XYZ file of N, CA and C in Angstrom:
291
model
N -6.849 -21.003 -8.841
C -6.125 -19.769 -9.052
C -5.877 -19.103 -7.695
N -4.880 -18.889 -7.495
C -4.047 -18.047 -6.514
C -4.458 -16.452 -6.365
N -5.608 -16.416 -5.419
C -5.818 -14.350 -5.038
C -4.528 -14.068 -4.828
N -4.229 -12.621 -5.437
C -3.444 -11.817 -5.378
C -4.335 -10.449 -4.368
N -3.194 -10.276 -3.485
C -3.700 -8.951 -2.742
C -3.541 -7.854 -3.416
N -4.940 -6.981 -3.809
C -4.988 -5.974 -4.386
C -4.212 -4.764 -4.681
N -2.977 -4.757 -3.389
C -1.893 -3.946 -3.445
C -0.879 -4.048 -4.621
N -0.905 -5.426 -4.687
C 0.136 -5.880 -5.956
C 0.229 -4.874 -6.916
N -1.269 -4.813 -7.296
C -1.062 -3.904 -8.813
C -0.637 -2.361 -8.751
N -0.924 -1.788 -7.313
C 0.197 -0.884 -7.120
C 1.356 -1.063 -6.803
N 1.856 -1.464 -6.318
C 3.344 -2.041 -6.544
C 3.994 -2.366 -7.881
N 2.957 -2.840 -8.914
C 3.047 -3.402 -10.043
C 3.870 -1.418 -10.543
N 2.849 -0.837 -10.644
C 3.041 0.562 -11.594
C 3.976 0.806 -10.534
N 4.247 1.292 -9.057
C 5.402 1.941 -8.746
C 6.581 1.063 -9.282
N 6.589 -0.332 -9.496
C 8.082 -0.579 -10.273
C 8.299 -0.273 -11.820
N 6.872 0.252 -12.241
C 7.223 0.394 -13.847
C 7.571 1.795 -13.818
N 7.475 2.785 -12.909
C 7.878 4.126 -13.183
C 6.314 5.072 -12.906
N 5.103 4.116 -12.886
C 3.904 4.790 -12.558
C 3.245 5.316 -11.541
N 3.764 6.468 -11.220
C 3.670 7.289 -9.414
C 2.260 7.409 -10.043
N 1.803 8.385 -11.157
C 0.077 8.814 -10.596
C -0.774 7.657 -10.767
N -0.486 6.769 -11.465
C -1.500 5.743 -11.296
C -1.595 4.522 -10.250
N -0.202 4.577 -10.026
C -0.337 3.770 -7.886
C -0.700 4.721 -6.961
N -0.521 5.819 -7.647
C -1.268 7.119 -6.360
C -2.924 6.636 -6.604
N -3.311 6.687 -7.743
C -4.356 6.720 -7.880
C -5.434 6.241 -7.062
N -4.423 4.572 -7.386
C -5.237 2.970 -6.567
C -4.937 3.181 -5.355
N -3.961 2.978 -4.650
C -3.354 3.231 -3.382
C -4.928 3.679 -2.706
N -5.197 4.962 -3.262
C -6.087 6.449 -2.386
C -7.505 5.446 -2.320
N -7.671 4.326 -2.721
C -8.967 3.467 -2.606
C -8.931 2.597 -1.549
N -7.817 2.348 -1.283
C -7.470 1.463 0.186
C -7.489 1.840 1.624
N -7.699 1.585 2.392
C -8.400 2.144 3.676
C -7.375 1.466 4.483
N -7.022 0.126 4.211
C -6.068 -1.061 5.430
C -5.079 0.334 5.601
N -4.182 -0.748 6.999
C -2.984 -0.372 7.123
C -1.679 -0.302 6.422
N -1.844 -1.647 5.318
C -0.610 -2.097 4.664
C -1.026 -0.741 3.113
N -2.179 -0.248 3.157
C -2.475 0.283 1.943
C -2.095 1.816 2.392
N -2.146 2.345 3.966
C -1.608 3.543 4.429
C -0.124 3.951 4.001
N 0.614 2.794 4.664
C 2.073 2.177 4.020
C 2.493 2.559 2.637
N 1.840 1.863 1.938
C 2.105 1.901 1.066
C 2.108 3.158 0.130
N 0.928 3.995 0.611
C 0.608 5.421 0.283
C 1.682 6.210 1.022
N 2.270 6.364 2.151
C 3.205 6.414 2.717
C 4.732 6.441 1.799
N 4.739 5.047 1.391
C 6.080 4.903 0.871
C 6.106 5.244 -1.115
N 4.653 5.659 -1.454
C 5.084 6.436 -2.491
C 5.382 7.638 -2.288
N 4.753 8.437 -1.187
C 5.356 9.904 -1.085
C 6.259 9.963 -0.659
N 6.817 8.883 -0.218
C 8.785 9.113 0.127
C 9.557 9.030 -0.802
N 8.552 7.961 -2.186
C 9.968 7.730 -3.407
C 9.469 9.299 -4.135
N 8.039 10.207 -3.832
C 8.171 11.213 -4.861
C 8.803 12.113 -4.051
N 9.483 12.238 -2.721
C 9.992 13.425 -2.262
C 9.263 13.970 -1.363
N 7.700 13.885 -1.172
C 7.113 14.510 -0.376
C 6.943 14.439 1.173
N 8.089 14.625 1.960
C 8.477 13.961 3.333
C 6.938 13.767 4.358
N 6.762 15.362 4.108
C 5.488 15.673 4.657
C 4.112 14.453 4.633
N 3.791 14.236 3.602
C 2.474 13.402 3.272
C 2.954 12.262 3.773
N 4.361 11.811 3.640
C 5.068 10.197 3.897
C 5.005 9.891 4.983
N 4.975 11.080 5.828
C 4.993 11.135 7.344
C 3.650 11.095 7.689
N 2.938 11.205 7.370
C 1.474 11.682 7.582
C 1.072 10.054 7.250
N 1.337 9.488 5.932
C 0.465 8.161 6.002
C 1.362 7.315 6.825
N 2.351 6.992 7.025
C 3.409 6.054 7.737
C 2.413 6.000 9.333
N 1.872 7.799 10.328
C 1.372 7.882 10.937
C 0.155 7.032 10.862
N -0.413 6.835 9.722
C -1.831 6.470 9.445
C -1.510 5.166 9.317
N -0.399 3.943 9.061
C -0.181 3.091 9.138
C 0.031 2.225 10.316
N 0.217 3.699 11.182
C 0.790 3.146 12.596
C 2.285 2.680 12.312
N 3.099 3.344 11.385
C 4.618 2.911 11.371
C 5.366 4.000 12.161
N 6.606 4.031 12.260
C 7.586 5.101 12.756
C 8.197 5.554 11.496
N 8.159 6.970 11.242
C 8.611 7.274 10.341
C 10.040 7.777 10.094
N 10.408 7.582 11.381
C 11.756 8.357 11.858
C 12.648 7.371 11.336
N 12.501 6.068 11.513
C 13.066 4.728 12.176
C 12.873 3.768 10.757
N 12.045 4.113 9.848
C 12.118 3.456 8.542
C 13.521 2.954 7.845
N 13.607 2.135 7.176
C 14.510 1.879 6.170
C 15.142 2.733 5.306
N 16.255 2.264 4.203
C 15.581 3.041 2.971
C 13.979 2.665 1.733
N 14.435 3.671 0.815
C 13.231 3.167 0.228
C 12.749 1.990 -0.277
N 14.157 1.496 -0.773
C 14.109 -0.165 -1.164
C 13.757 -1.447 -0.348
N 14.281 -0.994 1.226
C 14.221 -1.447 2.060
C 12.563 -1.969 2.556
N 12.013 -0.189 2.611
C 10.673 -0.028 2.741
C 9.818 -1.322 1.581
N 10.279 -0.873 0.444
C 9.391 -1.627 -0.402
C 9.899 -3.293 -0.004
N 10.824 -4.022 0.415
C 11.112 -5.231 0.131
C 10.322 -5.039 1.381
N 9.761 -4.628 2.649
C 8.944 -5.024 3.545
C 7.846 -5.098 3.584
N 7.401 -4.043 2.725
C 6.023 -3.973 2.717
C 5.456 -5.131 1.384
N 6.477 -5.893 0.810
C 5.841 -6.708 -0.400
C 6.539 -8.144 0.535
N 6.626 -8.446 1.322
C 7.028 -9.186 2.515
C 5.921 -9.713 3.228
N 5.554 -8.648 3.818
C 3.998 -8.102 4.191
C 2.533 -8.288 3.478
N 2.757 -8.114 2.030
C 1.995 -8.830 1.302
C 1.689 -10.144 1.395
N 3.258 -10.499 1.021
C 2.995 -11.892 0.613
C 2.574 -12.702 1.941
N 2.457 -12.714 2.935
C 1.627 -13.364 4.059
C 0.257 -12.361 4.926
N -0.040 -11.748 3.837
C -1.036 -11.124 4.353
C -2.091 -11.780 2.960
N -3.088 -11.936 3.673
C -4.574 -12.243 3.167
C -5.428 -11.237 2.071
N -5.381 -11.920 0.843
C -6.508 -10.567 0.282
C -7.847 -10.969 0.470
N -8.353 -9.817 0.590
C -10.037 -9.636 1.162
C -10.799 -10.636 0.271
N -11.491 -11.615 1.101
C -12.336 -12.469 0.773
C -13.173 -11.954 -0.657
N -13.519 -12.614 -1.351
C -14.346 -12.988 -2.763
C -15.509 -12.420 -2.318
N -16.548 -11.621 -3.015
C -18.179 -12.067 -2.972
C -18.916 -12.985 -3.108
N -19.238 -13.492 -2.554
C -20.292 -14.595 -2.273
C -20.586 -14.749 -4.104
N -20.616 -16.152 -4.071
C -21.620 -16.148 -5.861
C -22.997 -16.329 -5.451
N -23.768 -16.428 -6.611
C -24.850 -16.508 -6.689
C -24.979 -17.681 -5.787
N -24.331 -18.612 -6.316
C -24.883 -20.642 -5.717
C -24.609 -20.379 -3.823
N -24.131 -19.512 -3.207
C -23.756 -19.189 -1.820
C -24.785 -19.126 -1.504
N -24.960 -19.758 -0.165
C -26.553 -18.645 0.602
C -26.058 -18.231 1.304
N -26.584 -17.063 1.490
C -25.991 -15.490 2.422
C -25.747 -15.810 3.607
N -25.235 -15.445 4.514
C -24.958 -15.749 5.992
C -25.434 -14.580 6.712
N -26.986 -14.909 7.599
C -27.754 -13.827 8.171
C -27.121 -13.639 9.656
């Protein structure tokens, strides 16, 4: 089975119409691509201010962005050759001291 990067499933609700519940997940992510992404929902809700503020926190230019569609076909671009965070160890693993 193929990991999916955890962003997906916000991406998933911002294409179904679900701003508070990709707000929700988004606000659990710490990366850069998850700043972004928090970023580019407060641009599709209007809020220039906050968009600017995480884009900063992404280390993007906010001036110099796309449109929004644009934004999103990059940042799910970005996904798709970006790595999701390694598995927990199972039980049968021995720990690495």
């Amino acid at each position: 089975m193929t990991a999916t990067h955890p962003l997906q499933q916000v991406l998933q609700h911002l294409h179904a119409g679900r701003w508070n519940a990709a707000h929700d997940l988004v606000q659990h992510d710490s990366s850069l691509l998850g700043a972004w992404l928090h970023g580019i929902l407060h641009l599709q809700e209007g809020d220039l201010e906050d968009a600017e503020n995480w884009y900063d926190r992404a280390a993007r230019h906010f001036r110099s962005r796309g449109t929004l569609a644009e934004e999103i076909a990059a940042l799910e671009a970005a996904l798709a050759t970006s790595t999701a965070p390694a598995a927990a160890p199972s039980a049968s693993t021995p720990p690495h001291l």
